[in-house]
Amino acid sequence: MSLRLQIDILTLFPKIFSGPLTESIVGRAVKKGLVKITLYNLRDFTKNKHKVCDDKPYGGGPGMVMKPEPIFEAVEKIKKSKAKNKKLKIVLLTPQGEKLNQRLAEKFSRCRHLVLICGHYEGIDERVRKHLATDEISIGDYVTTGGELPAMIFIDSMVRLIPSVLGNKNSSLLESFQGALLDYPQYTRPAVFRNMEVPKELLNGNHAVILKWRHEQALKRTKNKRPDLLKRRIRNE
């Protein structure tokens, strides 16, 4: 299989990624050769003896700010060492970015080369945001210790949408948010467990009945849990 997506990750803590990027769906995508993920330790791009990547903020204030030099140096090395790609996306993981959703995951899953910048401490020097990043992504309206966990979530949401990554090509088409609805309830064997029964509509083998039941349940669940999605769906119809 041919390479579909190259992901380069710039981070101060590369060991954090060892599990999520080597197991499950992402790990299988890497083993299949569909995705290649390279970790870059930003400390390797410093020019000071102690490999310091942060400094006090101008104007005062608490905490430390990540310096621009190592980040610019790392991106420039990636651009020189990899085949030139005019569509290279440099993504900054930040609470100030566009909120990640299924539409964005689909958009980025079609990219060929992504560089992800993981912030830390009080943030990253603004010159990285203004003059280097092409995109900014947030995973929600809350703050994490650094950009590493958001990067993992971002990667997982994209990689599963790349053709041939999932075992069944229809799997990603039937998941929550794909059709502006939450997923319908799922059941498996046994048909009766501790007096809790699987809905009879799923047991008769009638595909038309099953599809009707699943659609009704998806609508019901979305109405109860995420009515905002239904309103958005109605506006788009």
PDB file of C-alpha atoms in Angstrom:
ATOM      1  CA  MET A   1       0.000   0.000   0.000  1.00  0.00           C
ATOM      2  CA  SER A   2       1.228   3.489  -0.785  1.00  0.00           C
ATOM      3  CA  LEU A   3       1.834   6.221   1.756  1.00  0.00           C
ATOM      4  CA  ARG A   4      -1.238   8.427   2.188  1.00  0.00           C
ATOM      5  CA  LEU A   5      -0.172  10.780   4.960  1.00  0.00           C
ATOM      6  CA  GLN A   6       3.117  11.953   6.483  1.00  0.00           C
ATOM      7  CA  ILE A   7       2.803  13.430   9.985  1.00  0.00           C
ATOM      8  CA  ASP A   8       5.709  15.186  11.692  1.00  0.00           C
ATOM      9  CA  ILE A   9       5.254  16.073  15.356  1.00  0.00           C
ATOM     10  CA  LEU A  10       7.253  18.807  17.110  1.00  0.00           C
ATOM     11  CA  THR A  11       7.224  18.292  20.864  1.00  0.00           C
ATOM     12  CA  LEU A  12       9.213  18.673  24.080  1.00  0.00           C
ATOM     13  CA  PHE A  13       7.978  15.292  25.281  1.00  0.00           C
ATOM     14  CA  PRO A  14       8.224  12.677  22.489  1.00  0.00           C
ATOM     15  CA  LYS A  15       7.915   9.685  24.864  1.00  0.00           C
ATOM     16  CA  ILE A  16       4.280  10.609  25.569  1.00  0.00           C
ATOM     17  CA  PHE A  17       3.360   9.384  22.082  1.00  0.00           C
ATOM     18  CA  SER A  18       4.814   5.865  22.362  1.00  0.00           C
ATOM     19  CA  GLY A  19       1.537   4.068  23.159  1.00  0.00           C
ATOM     20  CA  PRO A  20      -1.212   5.861  21.206  1.00  0.00           C
ATOM     21  CA  LEU A  21       0.784   5.955  17.967  1.00  0.00           C
ATOM     22  CA  THR A  22       1.866   2.298  18.013  1.00  0.00           C
ATOM     23  CA  GLU A  23      -1.357   0.547  19.039  1.00  0.00           C
ATOM     24  CA  SER A  24      -4.866   0.008  17.652  1.00  0.00           C
ATOM     25  CA  ILE A  25      -6.005   1.755  14.452  1.00  0.00           C
ATOM     26  CA  VAL A  26      -3.153   4.270  14.197  1.00  0.00           C
ATOM     27  CA  GLY A  27      -0.561   1.555  14.825  1.00  0.00           C
ATOM     28  CA  ARG A  28      -2.085  -0.639  12.113  1.00  0.00           C
ATOM     29  CA  ALA A  29      -2.135   2.268   9.650  1.00  0.00           C
ATOM     30  CA  VAL A  30       1.585   2.818  10.280  1.00  0.00           C
ATOM     31  CA  LYS A  31       2.370  -0.904   9.877  1.00  0.00           C
ATOM     32  CA  LYS A  32       0.437  -0.991   6.605  1.00  0.00           C
ATOM     33  CA  GLY A  33       2.550   1.892   5.295  1.00  0.00           C
ATOM     34  CA  LEU A  34      -0.470   4.148   4.847  1.00  0.00           C
ATOM     35  CA  VAL A  35       0.736   6.638   7.440  1.00  0.00           C
ATOM     36  CA  LYS A  36       4.227   7.636   8.508  1.00  0.00           C
ATOM     37  CA  ILE A  37       4.706   9.467  11.811  1.00  0.00           C
ATOM     38  CA  THR A  38       8.003  11.093  12.796  1.00  0.00           C
ATOM     39  CA  LEU A  39       8.674  12.653  16.205  1.00  0.00           C
ATOM     40  CA  TYR A  40      11.011  15.621  16.590  1.00  0.00           C
ATOM     41  CA  ASN A  41      12.289  16.665  20.002  1.00  0.00           C
ATOM     42  CA  LEU A  42      12.406  20.463  19.964  1.00  0.00           C
ATOM     43  CA  ARG A  43      15.343  20.408  22.403  1.00  0.00           C
ATOM     44  CA  ASP A  44      17.459  19.032  19.548  1.00  0.00           C
ATOM     45  CA  PHE A  45      17.009  22.314  17.693  1.00  0.00           C
ATOM     46  CA  THR A  46      18.253  24.642  20.408  1.00  0.00           C
ATOM     47  CA  LYS A  47      21.560  26.478  20.241  1.00  0.00           C
ATOM     48  CA  ASN A  48      22.181  26.773  23.966  1.00  0.00           C
ATOM     49  CA  LYS A  49      24.193  24.388  26.140  1.00  0.00           C
ATOM     50  CA  HIS A  50      21.290  23.379  28.361  1.00  0.00           C
ATOM     51  CA  LYS A  51      18.834  22.869  25.458  1.00  0.00           C
ATOM     52  CA  VAL A  52      16.363  25.346  26.940  1.00  0.00           C
ATOM     53  CA  CYS A  53      13.255  25.880  24.803  1.00  0.00           C
ATOM     54  CA  ASP A  54      11.428  28.445  26.942  1.00  0.00           C
ATOM     55  CA  ASP A  55      11.961  31.864  28.505  1.00  0.00           C
ATOM     56  CA  LYS A  56      10.172  34.489  30.593  1.00  0.00           C
ATOM     57  CA  PRO A  57       7.422  36.443  28.823  1.00  0.00           C
ATOM     58  CA  TYR A  58       8.125  40.011  27.758  1.00  0.00           C
ATOM     59  CA  GLY A  59       6.019  42.359  29.822  1.00  0.00           C
ATOM     60  CA  GLY A  60       6.076  40.074  32.829  1.00  0.00           C
ATOM     61  CA  GLY A  61       3.539  37.570  34.039  1.00  0.00           C
ATOM     62  CA  PRO A  62       3.494  33.998  35.343  1.00  0.00           C
ATOM     63  CA  GLY A  63       5.030  30.962  33.704  1.00  0.00           C
ATOM     64  CA  MET A  64       7.289  30.559  30.708  1.00  0.00           C
ATOM     65  CA  VAL A  65       6.793  30.919  26.956  1.00  0.00           C
ATOM     66  CA  MET A  66       8.175  28.537  24.309  1.00  0.00           C
ATOM     67  CA  LYS A  67      10.864  30.216  22.214  1.00  0.00           C
ATOM     68  CA  PRO A  68      10.384  30.607  18.451  1.00  0.00           C
ATOM     69  CA  GLU A  69      13.893  29.566  17.349  1.00  0.00           C
ATOM     70  CA  PRO A  70      13.664  25.764  17.889  1.00  0.00           C
ATOM     71  CA  ILE A  71      10.253  25.578  16.242  1.00  0.00           C
ATOM     72  CA  PHE A  72      11.304  27.531  13.147  1.00  0.00           C
ATOM     73  CA  GLU A  73      14.532  25.510  12.920  1.00  0.00           C
ATOM     74  CA  ALA A  74      12.643  22.200  13.134  1.00  0.00           C
ATOM     75  CA  VAL A  75      10.133  23.165  10.449  1.00  0.00           C
ATOM     76  CA  GLU A  76      12.906  24.387   8.151  1.00  0.00           C
ATOM     77  CA  LYS A  77      14.758  21.078   8.572  1.00  0.00           C
ATOM     78  CA  ILE A  78      11.601  19.128   7.730  1.00  0.00           C
ATOM     79  CA  LYS A  79      11.040  21.221   4.611  1.00  0.00           C
ATOM     80  CA  LYS A  80      14.625  20.612   3.455  1.00  0.00           C
ATOM     81  CA  SER A  81      14.742  16.892   4.219  1.00  0.00           C
ATOM     82  CA  LYS A  82      11.345  15.919   2.781  1.00  0.00           C
ATOM     83  CA  ALA A  83      10.109  16.153  -0.779  1.00  0.00           C
ATOM     84  CA  LYS A  84       8.741  19.631  -1.329  1.00  0.00           C
ATOM     85  CA  ASN A  85       4.974  19.714  -0.936  1.00  0.00           C
ATOM     86  CA  LYS A  86       3.179  22.951  -1.709  1.00  0.00           C
ATOM     87  CA  LYS A  87       0.175  21.684   0.296  1.00  0.00           C
ATOM     88  CA  LEU A  88       2.164  21.196   3.512  1.00  0.00           C
ATOM     89  CA  LYS A  89       0.005  22.110   6.508  1.00  0.00           C
ATOM     90  CA  ILE A  90       1.665  23.351   9.703  1.00  0.00           C
ATOM     91  CA  VAL A  91      -0.868  22.900  12.487  1.00  0.00           C
ATOM     92  CA  LEU A  92      -0.607  24.550  15.882  1.00  0.00           C
ATOM     93  CA  LEU A  93      -2.537  22.752  18.629  1.00  0.00           C
ATOM     94  CA  THR A  94      -3.973  25.549  20.753  1.00  0.00           C
ATOM     95  CA  PRO A  95      -7.147  26.349  22.755  1.00  0.00           C
ATOM     96  CA  GLN A  96      -7.500  29.409  20.503  1.00  0.00           C
ATOM     97  CA  GLY A  97      -7.799  27.327  17.337  1.00  0.00           C
ATOM     98  CA  GLU A  98     -10.788  26.169  15.322  1.00  0.00           C
ATOM     99  CA  LYS A  99     -12.673  23.537  17.279  1.00  0.00           C
ATOM    100  CA  LEU A 100     -12.070  20.016  15.965  1.00  0.00           C
ATOM    101  CA  ASN A 101     -15.111  18.261  14.528  1.00  0.00           C
ATOM    102  CA  GLN A 102     -15.808  15.503  12.007  1.00  0.00           C
ATOM    103  CA  ARG A 103     -15.774  17.916   9.083  1.00  0.00           C
ATOM    104  CA  LEU A 104     -12.283  19.122   9.988  1.00  0.00           C
ATOM    105  CA  ALA A 105     -11.071  15.570  10.587  1.00  0.00           C
ATOM    106  CA  GLU A 106     -12.239  14.637   7.078  1.00  0.00           C
ATOM    107  CA  LYS A 107     -10.569  17.703   5.599  1.00  0.00           C
ATOM    108  CA  PHE A 108      -7.185  16.984   7.161  1.00  0.00           C
ATOM    109  CA  SER A 109      -7.381  13.244   6.431  1.00  0.00           C
ATOM    110  CA  ARG A 110      -7.099  14.161   2.741  1.00  0.00           C
ATOM    111  CA  CYS A 111      -3.811  16.028   3.282  1.00  0.00           C
ATOM    112  CA  ARG A 112      -0.504  14.459   2.276  1.00  0.00           C
ATOM    113  CA  HIS A 113       1.847  16.092   4.791  1.00  0.00           C
ATOM    114  CA  LEU A 114       1.148  17.623   8.195  1.00  0.00           C
ATOM    115  CA  VAL A 115       3.474  19.175  10.753  1.00  0.00           C
ATOM    116  CA  LEU A 116       1.935  19.350  14.229  1.00  0.00           C
ATOM    117  CA  ILE A 117       3.308  21.825  16.780  1.00  0.00           C
ATOM    118  CA  CYS A 118       2.643  20.919  20.399  1.00  0.00           C
ATOM    119  CA  GLY A 119       2.693  23.892  22.728  1.00  0.00           C
ATOM    120  CA  HIS A 120       3.483  23.802  26.434  1.00  0.00           C
ATOM    121  CA  TYR A 121       3.877  26.050  29.488  1.00  0.00           C
ATOM    122  CA  GLU A 122       2.074  29.399  29.079  1.00  0.00           C
ATOM    123  CA  GLY A 123       2.057  29.086  25.318  1.00  0.00           C
ATOM    124  CA  ILE A 124       4.188  29.669  22.227  1.00  0.00           C
ATOM    125  CA  ASP A 125       5.823  32.873  21.017  1.00  0.00           C
ATOM    126  CA  GLU A 126       3.226  34.690  18.884  1.00  0.00           C
ATOM    127  CA  ARG A 127       5.597  34.808  15.897  1.00  0.00           C
ATOM    128  CA  VAL A 128       5.067  31.068  15.425  1.00  0.00           C
ATOM    129  CA  ARG A 129       1.326  31.619  15.172  1.00  0.00           C
ATOM    130  CA  LYS A 130       1.630  34.624  12.838  1.00  0.00           C
ATOM    131  CA  HIS A 131       4.436  33.590  10.517  1.00  0.00           C
ATOM    132  CA  LEU A 132       4.712  29.786  10.590  1.00  0.00           C
ATOM    133  CA  ALA A 133       1.435  28.007  11.371  1.00  0.00           C
ATOM    134  CA  THR A 134      -1.019  27.572   8.508  1.00  0.00           C
ATOM    135  CA  ASP A 135      -3.795  26.234  10.742  1.00  0.00           C
ATOM    136  CA  GLU A 136      -4.777  26.251  14.421  1.00  0.00           C
ATOM    137  CA  ILE A 137      -6.796  23.437  15.972  1.00  0.00           C
ATOM    138  CA  SER A 138      -8.466  23.130  19.384  1.00  0.00           C
ATOM    139  CA  ILE A 139     -10.030  19.935  20.740  1.00  0.00           C
ATOM    140  CA  GLY A 140     -12.457  21.848  22.960  1.00  0.00           C
ATOM    141  CA  ASP A 141     -13.080  24.732  25.299  1.00  0.00           C
ATOM    142  CA  TYR A 142     -10.721  23.617  28.031  1.00  0.00           C
ATOM    143  CA  VAL A 143      -6.983  23.685  28.673  1.00  0.00           C
ATOM    144  CA  THR A 144      -4.643  20.683  28.717  1.00  0.00           C
ATOM    145  CA  THR A 145      -1.100  20.655  30.097  1.00  0.00           C
ATOM    146  CA  GLY A 146       0.341  20.706  26.595  1.00  0.00           C
ATOM    147  CA  GLY A 147      -0.444  20.079  22.946  1.00  0.00           C
ATOM    148  CA  GLU A 148       0.581  16.421  23.024  1.00  0.00           C
ATOM    149  CA  LEU A 149      -2.775  14.921  24.039  1.00  0.00           C
ATOM    150  CA  PRO A 150      -4.706  17.144  21.586  1.00  0.00           C
ATOM    151  CA  ALA A 151      -2.265  16.052  18.846  1.00  0.00           C
ATOM    152  CA  MET A 152      -3.005  12.388  19.580  1.00  0.00           C
ATOM    153  CA  ILE A 153      -6.759  12.972  19.407  1.00  0.00           C
ATOM    154  CA  PHE A 154      -6.347  14.964  16.188  1.00  0.00           C
ATOM    155  CA  ILE A 155      -4.251  12.187  14.625  1.00  0.00           C
ATOM    156  CA  ASP A 156      -6.662   9.438  15.638  1.00  0.00           C
ATOM    157  CA  SER A 157      -9.675  11.338  14.284  1.00  0.00           C
ATOM    158  CA  MET A 158      -7.960  11.760  10.898  1.00  0.00           C
ATOM    159  CA  VAL A 159      -6.171   8.450  10.411  1.00  0.00           C
ATOM    160  CA  ARG A 160      -9.302   6.329  10.825  1.00  0.00           C
ATOM    161  CA  LEU A 161     -10.842   8.183   7.855  1.00  0.00           C
ATOM    162  CA  ILE A 162      -8.008   7.385   5.434  1.00  0.00           C
ATOM    163  CA  PRO A 163      -9.126   4.763   2.871  1.00  0.00           C
ATOM    164  CA  SER A 164      -8.018   1.184   3.718  1.00  0.00           C
ATOM    165  CA  VAL A 165      -7.176   2.022   7.352  1.00  0.00           C
ATOM    166  CA  LEU A 166     -10.357   0.527   8.822  1.00  0.00           C
ATOM    167  CA  GLY A 167     -11.045  -3.114   8.070  1.00  0.00           C
ATOM    168  CA  ASN A 168     -14.543  -2.387   6.750  1.00  0.00           C
ATOM    169  CA  LYS A 169     -14.732   0.544   4.325  1.00  0.00           C
ATOM    170  CA  ASN A 170     -18.251   1.349   5.579  1.00  0.00           C
ATOM    171  CA  SER A 171     -17.259   1.577   9.243  1.00  0.00           C
ATOM    172  CA  SER A 172     -16.440   5.279   9.250  1.00  0.00           C
ATOM    173  CA  LEU A 173     -19.574   6.096   7.229  1.00  0.00           C
ATOM    174  CA  LEU A 174     -21.854   4.747   9.965  1.00  0.00           C
ATOM    175  CA  GLU A 175     -20.289   6.478  12.951  1.00  0.00           C
ATOM    176  CA  SER A 176     -21.580   9.372  15.008  1.00  0.00           C
ATOM    177  CA  PHE A 177     -21.434  12.825  13.355  1.00  0.00           C
ATOM    178  CA  GLN A 178     -20.978  11.430   9.824  1.00  0.00           C
ATOM    179  CA  GLY A 179     -24.582  12.260   8.919  1.00  0.00           C
ATOM    180  CA  ALA A 180     -25.113  15.022  11.487  1.00  0.00           C
ATOM    181  CA  LEU A 181     -26.621  12.393  13.812  1.00  0.00           C
ATOM    182  CA  LEU A 182     -25.262  10.487  16.771  1.00  0.00           C
ATOM    183  CA  ASP A 183     -24.743   6.768  16.289  1.00  0.00           C
ATOM    184  CA  TYR A 184     -27.645   4.401  16.869  1.00  0.00           C
ATOM    185  CA  PRO A 185     -27.509   1.868  19.794  1.00  0.00           C
ATOM    186  CA  GLN A 186     -25.347  -1.193  19.157  1.00  0.00           C
ATOM    187  CA  TYR A 187     -25.900  -4.732  20.447  1.00  0.00           C
ATOM    188  CA  THR A 188     -24.144  -8.087  20.161  1.00  0.00           C
ATOM    189  CA  ARG A 189     -24.545 -11.634  21.548  1.00  0.00           C
ATOM    190  CA  PRO A 190     -26.091 -12.882  23.757  1.00  0.00           C
ATOM    191  CA  ALA A 191     -29.602 -11.874  22.733  1.00  0.00           C
ATOM    192  CA  VAL A 192     -30.660 -11.927  26.398  1.00  0.00           C
ATOM    193  CA  PHE A 193     -28.276 -10.887  29.185  1.00  0.00           C
ATOM    194  CA  ARG A 194     -29.507 -10.715  32.789  1.00  0.00           C
ATOM    195  CA  ASN A 195     -33.063 -10.329  31.541  1.00  0.00           C
ATOM    196  CA  MET A 196     -32.025  -7.441  29.273  1.00  0.00           C
ATOM    197  CA  GLU A 197     -33.103  -8.219  25.709  1.00  0.00           C
ATOM    198  CA  VAL A 198     -31.810  -7.044  22.354  1.00  0.00           C
ATOM    199  CA  PRO A 199     -34.550  -5.134  20.449  1.00  0.00           C
ATOM    200  CA  LYS A 200     -36.568  -7.569  18.334  1.00  0.00           C
ATOM    201  CA  GLU A 201     -36.111  -5.378  15.221  1.00  0.00           C
ATOM    202  CA  LEU A 202     -32.456  -6.403  15.106  1.00  0.00           C
ATOM    203  CA  LEU A 203     -33.129 -10.146  15.334  1.00  0.00           C
ATOM    204  CA  ASN A 204     -35.467 -10.839  12.434  1.00  0.00           C
ATOM    205  CA  GLY A 205     -32.945 -10.407   9.615  1.00  0.00           C
ATOM    206  CA  ASN A 206     -35.146  -7.916   7.748  1.00  0.00           C
ATOM    207  CA  HIS A 207     -32.682  -5.260   6.555  1.00  0.00           C
ATOM    208  CA  ALA A 208     -35.377  -2.694   5.763  1.00  0.00           C
ATOM    209  CA  VAL A 209     -36.750  -2.980   9.294  1.00  0.00           C
ATOM    210  CA  ILE A 210     -33.240  -2.794  10.767  1.00  0.00           C
ATOM    211  CA  LEU A 211     -32.341   0.334   8.778  1.00  0.00           C
ATOM    212  CA  LYS A 212     -35.625   2.004   9.757  1.00  0.00           C
ATOM    213  CA  TRP A 213     -35.093   1.166  13.444  1.00  0.00           C
ATOM    214  CA  ARG A 214     -31.489   2.421  13.393  1.00  0.00           C
ATOM    215  CA  HIS A 215     -32.452   5.709  11.763  1.00  0.00           C
ATOM    216  CA  GLU A 216     -35.271   6.266  14.252  1.00  0.00           C
ATOM    217  CA  GLN A 217     -32.990   5.496  17.176  1.00  0.00           C
ATOM    218  CA  ALA A 218     -30.260   7.787  15.841  1.00  0.00           C
ATOM    219  CA  LEU A 219     -32.781  10.625  15.543  1.00  0.00           C
ATOM    220  CA  LYS A 220     -34.131   9.949  19.030  1.00  0.00           C
ATOM    221  CA  ARG A 221     -30.667   9.816  20.598  1.00  0.00           C
ATOM    222  CA  THR A 222     -29.551  12.988  18.831  1.00  0.00           C
ATOM    223  CA  LYS A 223     -32.724  14.822  19.892  1.00  0.00           C
ATOM    224  CA  ASN A 224     -32.162  13.832  23.522  1.00  0.00           C
ATOM    225  CA  LYS A 225     -28.396  14.266  23.766  1.00  0.00           C
ATOM    226  CA  ARG A 226     -27.404  16.788  21.069  1.00  0.00           C
ATOM    227  CA  PRO A 227     -30.443  18.758  19.819  1.00  0.00           C
ATOM    228  CA  ASP A 228     -28.028  21.346  18.416  1.00  0.00           C
ATOM    229  CA  LEU A 229     -26.962  18.819  15.771  1.00  0.00           C
ATOM    230  CA  LEU A 230     -30.570  18.366  14.620  1.00  0.00           C
ATOM    231  CA  LYS A 231     -31.074  22.122  14.350  1.00  0.00           C
ATOM    232  CA  ARG A 232     -27.910  22.403  12.281  1.00  0.00           C
ATOM    233  CA  ARG A 233     -29.042  19.537  10.059  1.00  0.00           C
ATOM    234  CA  ILE A 234     -32.407  21.177   9.436  1.00  0.00           C
ATOM    235  CA  ARG A 235     -30.725  24.476   8.508  1.00  0.00           C
ATOM    236  CA  ASN A 236     -28.495  22.708   5.972  1.00  0.00           C
ATOM    237  CA  GLU A 237     -31.341  20.813   4.276  1.00  0.00           C
TER     238      GLU A 237
END
